[in-house]
């Protein structure tokens, strides 16, 4: 009888912890697999329920079903969530912004000459919002080929499925290191902030800030930053 009560108490404790545990969702285009990053962050932030998403649609669906206390993501993604306030901004080498480039094979592409050409992009926002976002970047209409992960962009160029892909400068260097293709980059009109921490209310603010402060060099490097800065209101 006592053993049954003890087992019941243990399960009750575990269940109550899972219900009350503050949560952190992470969605960021990266070469590191979501499961690996989730394990890394969970190890340094055991007091939080950490979920890392490899696909934007899974992230957006879970946000609607079970909004977390905090989100680590890019500014355009956070801004579309509506109820999250950004409190920390990542920086690298003293910069909080990163330029994006148009990557093609062989010859650089002039932005003005890209009308109706196919451009590969990681789907950050969903079909319609992503189209609206890219329309602000290119002065001419382009055709988008959306992929779920950064690693899916290189095959598009390899097999000629698109004329170019749009990536950050750091991701361009990663693509060059992985491919034998003659990849060249042209400047685009897009510059985006690095990863940000945003909060859904203030209940878990201190826990989330402590979590980020414990990130080691490996985690920060995966997130594309080397320092975190408080954002002024």
Short mmCIF file of C-alpha atoms in Angstrom, two decimals:
data_model
loop_
_atom_site.label_atom_id
_atom_site.label_comp_id
_atom_site.label_asym_id
_atom_site.label_seq_id
_atom_site.Cartn_x
_atom_site.Cartn_y
_atom_site.Cartn_z
CA UNK A 1 0.00 0.00 0.00
CA UNK A 2 2.77 2.38 0.99
CA UNK A 3 4.73 1.53 -2.17
CA UNK A 4 1.71 2.39 -4.33
CA UNK A 5 1.33 5.71 -2.54
CA UNK A 6 5.03 6.43 -3.04
CA UNK A 7 4.82 5.68 -6.77
CA UNK A 8 1.71 7.84 -7.06
CA UNK A 9 3.50 10.70 -5.29
CA UNK A 10 6.47 10.45 -7.64
CA UNK A 11 4.26 10.56 -10.72
CA UNK A 12 2.30 13.48 -9.26
CA UNK A 13 5.53 15.38 -8.67
CA UNK A 14 6.82 14.71 -12.17
CA UNK A 15 3.48 15.70 -13.70
CA UNK A 16 3.23 18.91 -11.69
CA UNK A 17 6.80 19.86 -12.66
CA UNK A 18 6.11 19.29 -16.36
CA UNK A 19 2.96 21.42 -16.15
CA UNK A 20 4.66 24.28 -14.30
CA UNK A 21 8.03 24.20 -16.07
CA UNK A 22 8.83 27.40 -17.94
CA UNK A 23 9.58 26.84 -21.60
CA UNK A 24 11.97 28.13 -24.26
CA UNK A 25 11.37 27.60 -27.98
CA UNK A 26 14.21 27.96 -30.48
CA UNK A 27 13.88 28.34 -34.24
CA UNK A 28 16.89 29.48 -36.22
CA UNK A 29 18.32 28.41 -39.60
CA UNK A 30 21.55 26.59 -38.76
CA UNK A 31 23.71 23.72 -39.96
CA UNK A 32 23.36 21.98 -36.57
CA UNK A 33 20.46 19.56 -36.25
CA UNK A 34 17.60 20.64 -34.00
CA UNK A 35 17.92 17.57 -31.76
CA UNK A 36 21.61 18.24 -31.13
CA UNK A 37 21.02 21.91 -30.29
CA UNK A 38 18.12 20.99 -28.03
CA UNK A 39 20.36 18.63 -26.07
CA UNK A 40 23.08 21.27 -25.76
CA UNK A 41 20.76 23.97 -24.43
CA UNK A 42 18.84 21.57 -22.17
CA UNK A 43 22.08 20.53 -20.48
CA UNK A 44 22.92 24.08 -19.41
CA UNK A 45 19.29 25.06 -18.71
CA UNK A 46 17.79 22.00 -16.96
CA UNK A 47 15.17 24.15 -15.19
CA UNK A 48 13.52 24.96 -18.54
CA UNK A 49 11.59 22.88 -21.03
CA UNK A 50 13.62 23.50 -24.20
CA UNK A 51 12.21 22.81 -27.66
CA UNK A 52 14.32 23.40 -30.77
CA UNK A 53 12.55 23.31 -34.12
CA UNK A 54 14.08 22.43 -37.46
CA UNK A 55 11.05 23.48 -39.50
CA UNK A 56 9.20 26.77 -39.39
CA UNK A 57 5.74 25.23 -39.75
CA UNK A 58 6.31 23.02 -36.70
CA UNK A 59 7.48 26.05 -34.71
CA UNK A 60 4.45 28.13 -35.71
CA UNK A 61 2.02 25.30 -34.98
CA UNK A 62 3.44 24.71 -31.51
CA UNK A 63 3.46 28.44 -30.72
CA UNK A 64 -0.29 28.50 -31.36
CA UNK A 65 -0.99 25.32 -29.41
CA UNK A 66 1.24 25.96 -26.42
CA UNK A 67 2.89 29.41 -26.30
CA UNK A 68 6.27 29.30 -24.50
CA UNK A 69 7.66 31.77 -21.98
CA UNK A 70 10.53 32.67 -24.28
CA UNK A 71 11.66 32.41 -27.88
CA UNK A 72 15.12 32.49 -29.45
CA UNK A 73 14.78 33.44 -33.11
CA UNK A 74 15.30 36.09 -35.77
CA UNK A 75 13.53 39.44 -35.55
CA UNK A 76 11.11 38.99 -38.53
CA UNK A 77 9.93 35.71 -36.98
CA UNK A 78 9.46 37.21 -33.51
CA UNK A 79 7.68 40.29 -34.86
CA UNK A 80 5.00 38.10 -36.47
CA UNK A 81 4.30 36.41 -33.13
CA UNK A 82 2.86 39.67 -31.82
CA UNK A 83 2.84 39.01 -28.07
CA UNK A 84 6.59 38.60 -27.51
CA UNK A 85 8.88 41.42 -26.38
CA UNK A 86 12.56 41.28 -27.28
CA UNK A 87 14.91 41.65 -24.31
CA UNK A 88 18.29 40.34 -25.51
CA UNK A 89 20.06 40.75 -28.82
CA UNK A 90 22.93 38.61 -30.00
CA UNK A 91 26.05 40.21 -31.44
CA UNK A 92 29.15 38.91 -33.19
CA UNK A 93 32.42 40.79 -33.49
CA UNK A 94 30.61 43.85 -32.17
CA UNK A 95 27.87 43.70 -34.83
CA UNK A 96 24.19 42.96 -34.22
CA UNK A 97 23.23 42.90 -37.90
CA UNK A 98 24.28 40.61 -40.75
CA UNK A 99 24.06 41.23 -44.47
CA UNK A 100 22.39 38.73 -46.79
CA UNK A 101 23.76 37.82 -50.20
CA UNK A 102 22.47 36.31 -53.43
CA UNK A 103 24.48 33.17 -54.13
CA UNK A 104 24.75 31.80 -57.66
CA UNK A 105 27.03 29.45 -59.59
CA UNK A 106 29.77 30.76 -61.87
CA UNK A 107 28.71 34.36 -62.41
CA UNK A 108 27.31 36.92 -59.96
CA UNK A 109 23.73 37.97 -60.58
CA UNK A 110 22.60 41.56 -60.84
CA UNK A 111 19.56 42.14 -58.65
CA UNK A 112 17.90 44.16 -61.42
CA UNK A 113 18.20 41.20 -63.81
CA UNK A 114 16.46 38.67 -61.57
CA UNK A 115 12.87 39.25 -62.71
CA UNK A 116 10.91 35.96 -62.65
CA UNK A 117 14.02 33.97 -61.77
CA UNK A 118 13.80 31.20 -59.17
CA UNK A 119 15.37 32.01 -55.80
CA UNK A 120 15.87 29.47 -53.04
CA UNK A 121 15.15 30.58 -49.47
CA UNK A 122 14.69 28.98 -46.07
CA UNK A 123 11.01 29.30 -45.18
CA UNK A 124 11.08 31.41 -42.02
CA UNK A 125 7.53 32.78 -42.05
CA UNK A 126 5.23 30.59 -44.12
CA UNK A 127 4.23 30.77 -47.78
CA UNK A 128 2.39 34.10 -48.04
CA UNK A 129 4.34 36.06 -45.37
CA UNK A 130 7.63 34.84 -46.83
CA UNK A 131 6.60 36.05 -50.27
CA UNK A 132 5.68 39.45 -48.86
CA UNK A 133 8.98 39.64 -46.96
CA UNK A 134 11.10 38.78 -50.02
CA UNK A 135 9.13 41.25 -52.17
CA UNK A 136 10.59 44.01 -49.99
CA UNK A 137 14.12 42.77 -50.72
CA UNK A 138 14.03 42.53 -54.51
CA UNK A 139 13.06 45.47 -56.72
CA UNK A 140 11.66 42.99 -59.28
CA UNK A 141 9.29 40.04 -58.93
CA UNK A 142 11.02 36.70 -58.33
CA UNK A 143 9.81 33.13 -57.98
CA UNK A 144 10.49 31.56 -54.58
CA UNK A 145 11.57 27.99 -53.95
CA UNK A 146 11.06 27.53 -50.20
CA UNK A 147 12.95 24.87 -48.26
CA UNK A 148 12.65 23.89 -44.62
CA UNK A 149 16.34 23.82 -43.67
CA UNK A 150 19.56 25.60 -44.60
CA UNK A 151 21.14 22.31 -45.69
CA UNK A 152 18.45 21.97 -48.39
CA UNK A 153 19.69 25.07 -50.26
CA UNK A 154 22.91 23.64 -51.69
CA UNK A 155 21.17 20.82 -53.63
CA UNK A 156 18.98 23.45 -55.32
CA UNK A 157 22.12 25.04 -56.78
CA UNK A 158 23.82 21.71 -57.48
CA UNK A 159 20.94 20.40 -59.59
CA UNK A 160 20.07 23.75 -61.18
CA UNK A 161 16.63 23.91 -59.57
CA UNK A 162 17.08 27.65 -58.92
CA UNK A 163 19.19 30.44 -60.35
CA UNK A 164 20.32 31.56 -56.90
CA UNK A 165 19.73 31.28 -53.16
CA UNK A 166 19.42 34.03 -50.57
CA UNK A 167 21.49 33.43 -47.42
CA UNK A 168 23.38 35.34 -44.75
CA UNK A 169 27.06 36.04 -45.34
CA UNK A 170 28.04 33.49 -42.71
CA UNK A 171 25.90 30.79 -44.35
CA UNK A 172 27.48 31.65 -47.71
CA UNK A 173 30.89 30.81 -46.27
CA UNK A 174 29.51 27.50 -44.98
CA UNK A 175 28.10 26.67 -48.41
CA UNK A 176 31.45 27.41 -50.08
CA UNK A 177 33.27 25.18 -47.61
CA UNK A 178 30.93 22.25 -48.37
CA UNK A 179 30.73 22.50 -52.16
CA UNK A 180 33.03 22.12 -55.16
CA UNK A 181 30.83 24.48 -57.15
CA UNK A 182 32.13 27.93 -58.04
CA UNK A 183 29.78 29.81 -55.75
CA UNK A 184 29.75 33.59 -55.99
CA UNK A 185 27.85 36.14 -53.93
CA UNK A 186 26.18 39.43 -54.82
CA UNK A 187 24.95 41.98 -52.29
CA UNK A 188 21.23 42.14 -51.66
CA UNK A 189 19.18 44.87 -50.01
CA UNK A 190 18.57 42.69 -46.96
CA UNK A 191 20.26 43.09 -43.59
CA UNK A 192 18.85 41.25 -40.59
CA UNK A 193 19.58 41.30 -36.89
CA UNK A 194 21.19 38.25 -35.34
CA UNK A 195 19.26 35.96 -32.99
CA UNK A 196 17.14 37.59 -30.29
CA UNK A 197 15.56 36.44 -27.03
CA UNK A 198 11.92 37.49 -26.68
CA UNK A 199 9.60 36.96 -23.73
CA UNK A 200 5.91 36.19 -23.54
CA UNK A 201 5.23 38.07 -20.30
CA UNK A 202 7.69 38.43 -17.41
CA UNK A 203 6.94 35.35 -15.28
CA UNK A 204 10.06 33.45 -16.36
CA UNK A 205 12.28 36.42 -17.22
CA UNK A 206 14.98 35.76 -14.62
CA UNK A 207 15.19 32.05 -15.42
CA UNK A 208 15.47 32.73 -19.14
CA UNK A 209 18.13 35.40 -18.67
CA UNK A 210 20.15 33.07 -16.42
CA UNK A 211 19.81 30.35 -19.03
CA UNK A 212 21.24 32.55 -21.79
CA UNK A 213 24.07 33.70 -19.50
CA UNK A 214 25.17 30.05 -19.14
CA UNK A 215 25.55 29.49 -22.89
CA UNK A 216 29.10 28.37 -23.66
CA UNK A 217 31.14 29.23 -26.75
CA UNK A 218 29.85 26.17 -28.62
CA UNK A 219 26.18 27.06 -28.15
CA UNK A 220 26.75 30.72 -28.95
CA UNK A 221 28.71 29.78 -32.07
CA UNK A 222 25.85 27.53 -33.20
CA UNK A 223 23.49 30.48 -32.74
CA UNK A 224 25.86 32.73 -34.70
CA UNK A 225 26.80 35.09 -31.85
CA UNK A 226 29.60 35.65 -29.35
CA UNK A 227 27.87 38.07 -26.96
CA UNK A 228 24.41 39.02 -25.69
CA UNK A 229 23.26 42.62 -25.26
CA UNK A 230 20.30 43.94 -23.29
CA UNK A 231 17.79 45.72 -25.51
CA UNK A 232 16.57 49.13 -24.41
CA UNK A 233 12.83 49.63 -24.23
#
